[in-house]
Amino acid sequence: MDFDPTSSIVILTGAGISVESGLETFRDRNGLWAKVDHREVATPEGFAHNPVKVHDFYNKRRRQLRDTLPNAAHHALARLEGAWRGDFLLVTQNVDDLHESAGSRKLIHMHGELNSALCGACGLRGPWKTDMSTYSRCPHCETVGQMRPDIVWFSEMPYQMDRIYRALAKADLFVAIGTSGNVYPAAQFVEEASANGARTVEINLDVSDNTQMFNEVIRGPASKMVPDYVDRLLADA
Ligand code: APR
């Protein structure tokens, strides 16, 4: 693998990278969407209809993070970021905090974060690590009852898309890890990178929906395949 150490890397991660840390995926057999209807807890309509149910769903997942640790795959990506001399951007669809816990800094949470809150009254986004409810008060505008999880729900616009597309436009290498390639716009990033001349690699446990778009597919668990891949990239750099 001959990657010039000044070349530019964009990495996309999905729920699969956090499975070996104990977090569930969405679309696997025992995934979150097999247990709860995403329309009820991951859409603006669902929140408007039953905010208590939505707060409950995200409070449980936020609490779960407190005892969840990054695995070897998260640490390998932080190591790659620290050692890479070219441009590097990690885009995650995940709302957990495992990439930052492992030390990643050049990181975009395109679907938001469990440990962040959004005020429906003033638009403030800010850290929130405790339970949230319909009685929660905005620390900025003091409005009560308008706080929501800072999660990008279906039909909402993901965060920092301009910055992501600018990085994809100049990427020499695009790697997708632990994502089923089911949800847009993230599922289309491989095409974007490829059209701009990047080499594209998928690291995933099962066959994803867009696996045929990748130049190279590495099949297996992230905690094993990602460190191995990072070692190969750095050995040749
Ligand atoms: N190592 C690598 N990949 C794994 C592992 C593992 N240990 N375990 C599971 N996977 C793979 C599965 O094969 C699957 O392809 O992770 C992928 C998880 O797919 P999804 O559950 O669809 O999760 P993701 O692709 O992140 O979903 C994207 O959909 O519901 C929305 O907003 C939500 O961010 C989420 C988005």
mmCIF file of C-alpha atoms and ligand atoms in Angstrom:
data_model
loop_
_atom_site.group_PDB
_atom_site.id
_atom_site.type_symbol
_atom_site.label_atom_id
_atom_site.label_comp_id
_atom_site.label_asym_id
_atom_site.label_seq_id
_atom_site.Cartn_x
_atom_site.Cartn_y
_atom_site.Cartn_z
ATOM 1 C CA MET A 1 0.000 0.000 0.000
ATOM 2 C CA ASP A 2 1.878 3.098 -1.172
ATOM 3 C CA PHE A 3 0.325 6.113 0.531
ATOM 4 C CA ASP A 4 2.409 9.228 0.482
ATOM 5 C CA PRO A 5 2.443 10.470 4.129
ATOM 6 C CA THR A 6 1.316 13.921 3.030
ATOM 7 C CA SER A 7 -1.795 12.567 1.305
ATOM 8 C CA SER A 8 -5.239 13.390 2.623
ATOM 9 C CA ILE A 9 -7.411 10.867 4.499
ATOM 10 C CA VAL A 10 -11.150 10.984 5.270
ATOM 11 C CA ILE A 11 -12.618 8.291 7.493
ATOM 12 C CA LEU A 12 -16.333 7.607 8.063
ATOM 13 C CA THR A 13 -17.460 5.486 10.997
ATOM 14 C CA GLY A 14 -20.811 3.963 11.916
ATOM 15 C CA ALA A 15 -22.326 2.005 14.790
ATOM 16 C CA GLY A 16 -20.281 -1.109 13.959
ATOM 17 C CA ILE A 17 -17.079 0.443 15.307
ATOM 18 C CA SER A 18 -18.668 0.719 18.789
ATOM 19 C CA VAL A 19 -20.178 -2.797 18.952
ATOM 20 C CA GLU A 20 -17.087 -4.289 20.631
ATOM 21 C CA SER A 21 -17.356 -1.550 23.253
ATOM 22 C CA GLY A 22 -20.818 -2.925 24.093
ATOM 23 C CA LEU A 23 -23.062 -0.501 22.172
ATOM 24 C CA GLU A 24 -25.824 -1.699 19.826
ATOM 25 C CA THR A 25 -26.054 -1.085 16.102
ATOM 26 C CA PHE A 26 -29.282 0.052 14.452
ATOM 27 C CA ARG A 27 -29.988 -2.507 11.727
ATOM 28 C CA ASP A 28 -28.429 -5.737 12.891
ATOM 29 C CA ARG A 29 -30.829 -8.481 13.990
ATOM 30 C CA ASN A 30 -30.796 -7.283 17.619
ATOM 31 C CA GLY A 31 -30.201 -3.661 16.722
ATOM 32 C CA LEU A 32 -31.984 -0.607 18.154
ATOM 33 C CA TRP A 33 -34.471 -0.344 15.281
ATOM 34 C CA ALA A 34 -35.495 -3.965 15.849
ATOM 35 C CA LYS A 35 -36.610 -2.945 19.372
ATOM 36 C CA VAL A 36 -38.071 0.513 18.874
ATOM 37 C CA ASP A 37 -39.740 2.218 15.929
ATOM 38 C CA HIS A 38 -37.321 4.896 14.696
ATOM 39 C CA ARG A 39 -40.323 7.049 13.673
ATOM 40 C CA GLU A 40 -41.284 7.337 17.359
ATOM 41 C CA VAL A 41 -37.859 8.267 18.778
ATOM 42 C CA ALA A 42 -35.736 9.595 15.899
ATOM 43 C CA THR A 43 -37.999 12.049 14.045
ATOM 44 C CA PRO A 44 -39.202 15.589 14.898
ATOM 45 C CA GLU A 45 -42.800 14.296 14.624
ATOM 46 C CA GLY A 46 -42.091 11.537 17.134
ATOM 47 C CA PHE A 47 -40.656 14.091 19.570
ATOM 48 C CA ALA A 48 -43.625 16.414 19.143
ATOM 49 C CA HIS A 49 -46.030 13.511 19.662
ATOM 50 C CA ASN A 50 -44.393 11.978 22.742
ATOM 51 C CA PRO A 51 -41.388 13.925 24.122
ATOM 52 C CA VAL A 52 -41.358 11.836 27.319
ATOM 53 C CA LYS A 53 -40.773 8.619 25.328
ATOM 54 C CA VAL A 54 -38.022 10.297 23.293
ATOM 55 C CA HIS A 55 -36.254 11.711 26.382
ATOM 56 C CA ASP A 56 -36.445 8.248 27.946
ATOM 57 C CA PHE A 57 -34.838 6.605 24.900
ATOM 58 C CA TYR A 58 -31.918 9.026 24.812
ATOM 59 C CA ASN A 59 -31.512 9.238 28.621
ATOM 60 C CA LYS A 60 -30.974 5.451 28.691
ATOM 61 C CA ARG A 61 -28.362 5.641 25.906
ATOM 62 C CA ARG A 62 -26.643 8.683 27.514
ATOM 63 C CA ARG A 63 -26.430 6.860 30.890
ATOM 64 C CA GLN A 64 -25.035 3.765 29.134
ATOM 65 C CA LEU A 65 -22.085 5.853 27.865
ATOM 66 C CA ARG A 66 -20.824 6.438 31.400
ATOM 67 C CA ASP A 67 -19.623 2.798 31.654
ATOM 68 C CA THR A 68 -18.606 2.380 28.002
ATOM 69 C CA LEU A 69 -14.958 2.460 26.888
ATOM 70 C CA PRO A 70 -13.411 2.925 23.450
ATOM 71 C CA ASN A 71 -12.032 -0.249 21.870
ATOM 72 C CA ALA A 72 -8.852 -0.928 19.865
ATOM 73 C CA ALA A 73 -10.461 0.435 16.689
ATOM 74 C CA HIS A 74 -11.171 3.865 18.244
ATOM 75 C CA HIS A 75 -7.628 3.976 19.659
ATOM 76 C CA ALA A 76 -6.109 3.011 16.303
ATOM 77 C CA LEU A 77 -7.895 5.900 14.550
ATOM 78 C CA ALA A 78 -6.656 8.345 17.210
ATOM 79 C CA ARG A 79 -3.129 6.964 16.701
ATOM 80 C CA LEU A 80 -3.437 7.410 12.927
ATOM 81 C CA GLU A 81 -4.623 11.013 13.366
ATOM 82 C CA GLY A 82 -1.656 11.788 15.627
ATOM 83 C CA ALA A 83 0.932 10.210 13.308
ATOM 84 C CA TRP A 84 -0.446 11.364 9.940
ATOM 85 C CA ARG A 85 1.338 14.355 8.392
ATOM 86 C CA GLY A 86 -1.228 14.957 5.638
ATOM 87 C CA ASP A 87 -4.796 16.228 6.089
ATOM 88 C CA PHE A 88 -6.944 13.948 8.252
ATOM 89 C CA LEU A 89 -10.668 14.092 9.054
ATOM 90 C CA LEU A 90 -12.765 11.570 10.987
ATOM 91 C CA VAL A 91 -16.499 11.876 10.284
ATOM 92 C CA THR A 92 -18.719 9.769 12.518
ATOM 93 C CA GLN A 93 -22.419 8.965 12.240
ATOM 94 C CA ASN A 94 -22.204 7.811 15.869
ATOM 95 C CA VAL A 95 -23.561 9.876 18.733
ATOM 96 C CA ASP A 96 -21.426 8.151 21.380
ATOM 97 C CA ASP A 97 -18.262 9.803 22.763
ATOM 98 C CA LEU A 98 -15.850 6.917 22.139
ATOM 99 C CA HIS A 99 -13.750 8.583 19.431
ATOM 100 C CA GLU A 100 -13.010 11.626 21.623
ATOM 101 C CA SER A 101 -12.433 9.339 24.644
ATOM 102 C CA ALA A 102 -9.796 7.519 22.564
ATOM 103 C CA GLY A 103 -8.123 10.863 21.742
ATOM 104 C CA SER A 104 -9.531 11.758 18.302
ATOM 105 C CA ARG A 105 -9.747 15.539 17.811
ATOM 106 C CA LYS A 106 -10.135 16.099 14.057
ATOM 107 C CA LEU A 107 -13.662 14.762 14.391
ATOM 108 C CA ILE A 108 -17.140 15.675 13.130
ATOM 109 C CA HIS A 109 -20.299 14.186 14.675
ATOM 110 C CA MET A 110 -22.506 14.591 11.601
ATOM 111 C CA HIS A 111 -25.549 13.105 13.424
ATOM 112 C CA GLY A 112 -25.013 15.025 16.677
ATOM 113 C CA GLU A 113 -24.069 13.689 20.132
ATOM 114 C CA LEU A 114 -25.796 12.079 23.124
ATOM 115 C CA ASN A 115 -23.736 14.327 25.440
ATOM 116 C CA SER A 116 -25.052 17.513 23.829
ATOM 117 C CA ALA A 117 -28.408 19.337 24.054
ATOM 118 C CA LEU A 118 -30.242 21.630 21.650
ATOM 119 C CA CYS A 119 -32.691 24.312 22.797
ATOM 120 C CA GLY A 120 -35.784 24.528 20.592
ATOM 121 C CA ALA A 121 -36.342 28.112 21.761
ATOM 122 C CA CYS A 122 -32.931 29.789 21.275
ATOM 123 C CA GLY A 123 -31.034 27.208 19.212
ATOM 124 C CA LEU A 124 -28.224 26.851 21.750
ATOM 125 C CA ARG A 125 -26.212 23.598 21.438
ATOM 126 C CA GLY A 126 -24.129 22.694 24.437
ATOM 127 C CA PRO A 127 -22.828 19.918 26.686
ATOM 128 C CA TRP A 128 -25.459 17.841 28.494
ATOM 129 C CA LYS A 129 -24.416 14.651 30.354
ATOM 130 C CA THR A 130 -27.397 14.117 32.673
ATOM 131 C CA ASP A 131 -30.996 13.076 32.080
ATOM 132 C CA MET A 132 -33.158 15.492 30.084
ATOM 133 C CA SER A 133 -36.910 15.929 30.434
ATOM 134 C CA THR A 134 -39.792 18.164 29.458
ATOM 135 C CA TYR A 135 -38.955 20.148 32.618
ATOM 136 C CA SER A 136 -35.331 20.803 31.614
ATOM 137 C CA ARG A 137 -34.340 24.470 31.460
ATOM 138 C CA CYS A 138 -32.111 25.984 28.783
ATOM 139 C CA PRO A 139 -28.907 27.257 30.465
ATOM 140 C CA HIS A 140 -28.836 30.100 27.920
ATOM 141 C CA CYS A 141 -32.360 31.471 27.466
ATOM 142 C CA GLU A 142 -33.828 29.881 30.619
ATOM 143 C CA THR A 143 -36.829 28.516 28.654
ATOM 144 C CA VAL A 144 -38.296 25.385 30.253
ATOM 145 C CA GLY A 145 -39.631 22.482 28.202
ATOM 146 C CA GLN A 146 -37.907 23.215 24.888
ATOM 147 C CA MET A 147 -34.692 21.187 25.423
ATOM 148 C CA ARG A 148 -34.168 18.244 23.049
ATOM 149 C CA PRO A 149 -31.321 15.789 22.487
ATOM 150 C CA ASP A 150 -28.776 17.297 20.064
ATOM 151 C CA ILE A 151 -29.297 14.369 17.673
ATOM 152 C CA VAL A 152 -29.900 14.802 13.933
ATOM 153 C CA TRP A 153 -33.183 12.958 13.381
ATOM 154 C CA PHE A 154 -34.483 11.507 10.115
ATOM 155 C CA SER A 155 -35.434 14.320 7.671
ATOM 156 C CA GLU A 156 -33.101 16.770 9.466
ATOM 157 C CA MET A 157 -29.876 18.130 7.934
ATOM 158 C CA PRO A 158 -26.660 16.523 9.260
ATOM 159 C CA TYR A 159 -24.062 18.875 10.737
ATOM 160 C CA GLN A 160 -21.006 20.401 8.949
ATOM 161 C CA MET A 161 -21.828 18.999 5.507
ATOM 162 C CA ASP A 162 -19.855 21.770 3.706
ATOM 163 C CA ARG A 163 -16.708 20.905 5.644
ATOM 164 C CA ILE A 164 -17.239 17.184 4.952
ATOM 165 C CA TYR A 165 -17.706 17.674 1.207
ATOM 166 C CA ARG A 166 -14.637 19.946 1.052
ATOM 167 C CA ALA A 167 -12.587 17.168 2.685
ATOM 168 C CA LEU A 168 -14.024 14.522 0.342
ATOM 169 C CA ALA A 169 -13.168 16.711 -2.663
ATOM 170 C CA LYS A 170 -9.466 16.507 -1.840
ATOM 171 C CA ALA A 171 -9.256 13.070 -0.222
ATOM 172 C CA ASP A 172 -6.648 10.624 -1.543
ATOM 173 C CA LEU A 173 -7.997 7.862 0.709
ATOM 174 C CA PHE A 174 -11.561 7.317 2.003
ATOM 175 C CA VAL A 175 -12.176 4.557 4.562
ATOM 176 C CA ALA A 176 -15.679 3.578 5.780
ATOM 177 C CA ILE A 177 -15.770 1.529 8.988
ATOM 178 C CA GLY A 178 -18.750 -0.246 10.611
ATOM 179 C CA THR A 179 -21.567 1.287 8.608
ATOM 180 C CA SER A 180 -24.303 -0.471 6.613
ATOM 181 C CA GLY A 181 -24.338 2.186 3.884
ATOM 182 C CA ASN A 182 -28.070 2.546 4.434
ATOM 183 C CA VAL A 183 -28.514 6.200 5.362
ATOM 184 C CA TYR A 184 -27.867 9.227 3.182
ATOM 185 C CA PRO A 185 -25.979 11.490 2.773
ATOM 186 C CA ALA A 186 -23.238 9.416 4.528
ATOM 187 C CA ALA A 187 -23.880 6.412 2.253
ATOM 188 C CA GLN A 188 -23.009 8.555 -0.741
ATOM 189 C CA PHE A 189 -19.593 9.749 0.572
ATOM 190 C CA VAL A 190 -17.815 6.814 -1.112
ATOM 191 C CA GLU A 191 -19.078 7.914 -4.527
ATOM 192 C CA GLU A 192 -18.077 11.519 -3.805
ATOM 193 C CA ALA A 193 -14.548 10.501 -2.791
ATOM 194 C CA SER A 194 -14.197 8.072 -5.689
ATOM 195 C CA ALA A 195 -15.343 10.681 -8.227
ATOM 196 C CA ASN A 196 -12.556 12.938 -6.914
ATOM 197 C CA GLY A 197 -9.969 10.215 -7.495
ATOM 198 C CA ALA A 198 -9.652 8.813 -3.969
ATOM 199 C CA ARG A 199 -8.918 5.192 -3.205
ATOM 200 C CA THR A 200 -11.880 3.794 -1.229
ATOM 201 C CA VAL A 201 -11.719 1.074 1.429
ATOM 202 C CA GLU A 202 -14.504 -0.512 3.478
ATOM 203 C CA ILE A 203 -13.857 -2.256 6.815
ATOM 204 C CA ASN A 204 -17.051 -3.991 7.960
ATOM 205 C CA LEU A 205 -18.255 -7.191 9.601
ATOM 206 C CA ASP A 206 -20.993 -7.989 7.078
ATOM 207 C CA VAL A 207 -21.705 -7.001 3.494
ATOM 208 C CA SER A 208 -22.946 -3.392 3.451
ATOM 209 C CA ASP A 209 -25.500 -1.943 1.029
ATOM 210 C CA ASN A 210 -22.882 -0.021 -0.927
ATOM 211 C CA THR A 211 -19.965 -2.444 -0.698
ATOM 212 C CA GLN A 212 -19.690 -2.643 -4.485
ATOM 213 C CA MET A 213 -18.672 1.050 -4.561
ATOM 214 C CA PHE A 214 -15.369 0.401 -2.748
ATOM 215 C CA ASN A 215 -11.987 -0.413 -4.333
ATOM 216 C CA GLU A 216 -11.077 -2.652 -1.384
ATOM 217 C CA VAL A 217 -13.230 -4.478 1.203
ATOM 218 C CA ILE A 218 -11.771 -5.761 4.473
ATOM 219 C CA ARG A 219 -14.241 -8.102 6.141
ATOM 220 C CA GLY A 220 -14.050 -8.634 9.920
ATOM 221 C CA PRO A 221 -14.475 -7.070 13.377
ATOM 222 C CA ALA A 222 -13.307 -3.465 13.667
ATOM 223 C CA SER A 223 -11.253 -4.029 16.823
ATOM 224 C CA LYS A 224 -8.982 -6.386 14.872
ATOM 225 C CA MET A 225 -9.132 -5.084 11.282
ATOM 226 C CA VAL A 226 -8.762 -1.345 12.015
ATOM 227 C CA PRO A 227 -5.534 -1.547 14.072
ATOM 228 C CA ASP A 228 -4.054 -3.904 11.448
ATOM 229 C CA TYR A 229 -5.011 -1.488 8.669
ATOM 230 C CA VAL A 230 -3.603 1.535 10.535
ATOM 231 C CA ASP A 231 -0.332 -0.377 11.125
ATOM 232 C CA ARG A 232 -0.083 -1.056 7.379
ATOM 233 C CA LEU A 233 -0.799 2.613 6.510
ATOM 234 C CA LEU A 234 1.805 3.916 8.957
ATOM 235 C CA ALA A 235 4.413 1.283 8.024
ATOM 236 C CA ASP A 236 4.382 2.473 4.407
ATOM 237 C CA ALA A 237 4.121 6.181 5.214
HETATM 238 N N1 APR B 1 -16.955 -4.559 13.414
HETATM 239 C C1 APR B 1 -17.205 -3.961 12.224
HETATM 240 N N2 APR B 1 -18.454 -3.779 11.715
HETATM 241 C C2 APR B 1 -19.480 -4.226 12.467
HETATM 242 C C3 APR B 1 -19.309 -4.874 13.715
HETATM 243 C C4 APR B 1 -17.966 -5.022 14.186
HETATM 244 N N3 APR B 1 -17.695 -5.626 15.365
HETATM 245 N N4 APR B 1 -20.539 -5.220 14.185
HETATM 246 C C5 APR B 1 -21.440 -4.797 13.281
HETATM 247 N N5 APR B 1 -20.818 -4.206 12.241
HETATM 248 C C6 APR B 1 -21.417 -3.605 11.055
HETATM 249 C C7 APR B 1 -22.671 -4.305 10.572
HETATM 250 O O1 APR B 1 -22.319 -5.352 9.668
HETATM 251 C C8 APR B 1 -23.411 -3.155 9.858
HETATM 252 O O2 APR B 1 -23.081 -3.130 8.479
HETATM 253 O O3 APR B 1 -21.816 -2.290 11.402
HETATM 254 C C9 APR B 1 -22.889 -1.888 10.523
HETATM 255 C C10 APR B 1 -23.922 -1.153 11.373
HETATM 256 O O4 APR B 1 -24.926 -0.699 10.504
HETATM 257 P P1 APR B 1 -26.134 0.144 11.097
HETATM 258 O O5 APR B 1 -26.706 -0.541 12.269
HETATM 259 O O6 APR B 1 -27.039 0.494 9.955
HETATM 260 O O7 APR B 1 -25.449 1.489 11.651
HETATM 261 P P2 APR B 1 -25.000 2.767 10.832
HETATM 262 O O8 APR B 1 -24.550 2.387 9.470
HETATM 263 O O9 APR B 1 -24.055 3.506 11.699
HETATM 264 O O10 APR B 1 -26.374 3.614 10.729
HETATM 265 C C11 APR B 1 -26.297 4.896 10.142
HETATM 266 O O11 APR B 1 -28.620 5.293 10.648
HETATM 267 O O12 APR B 1 -30.367 5.112 12.101
HETATM 268 C C12 APR B 1 -29.429 5.977 11.607
HETATM 269 O O13 APR B 1 -28.612 7.868 12.672
HETATM 270 C C13 APR B 1 -28.526 6.473 12.694
HETATM 271 O O14 APR B 1 -26.185 7.013 12.548
HETATM 272 C C14 APR B 1 -27.148 6.005 12.263
HETATM 273 C C15 APR B 1 -27.311 5.812 10.770
#
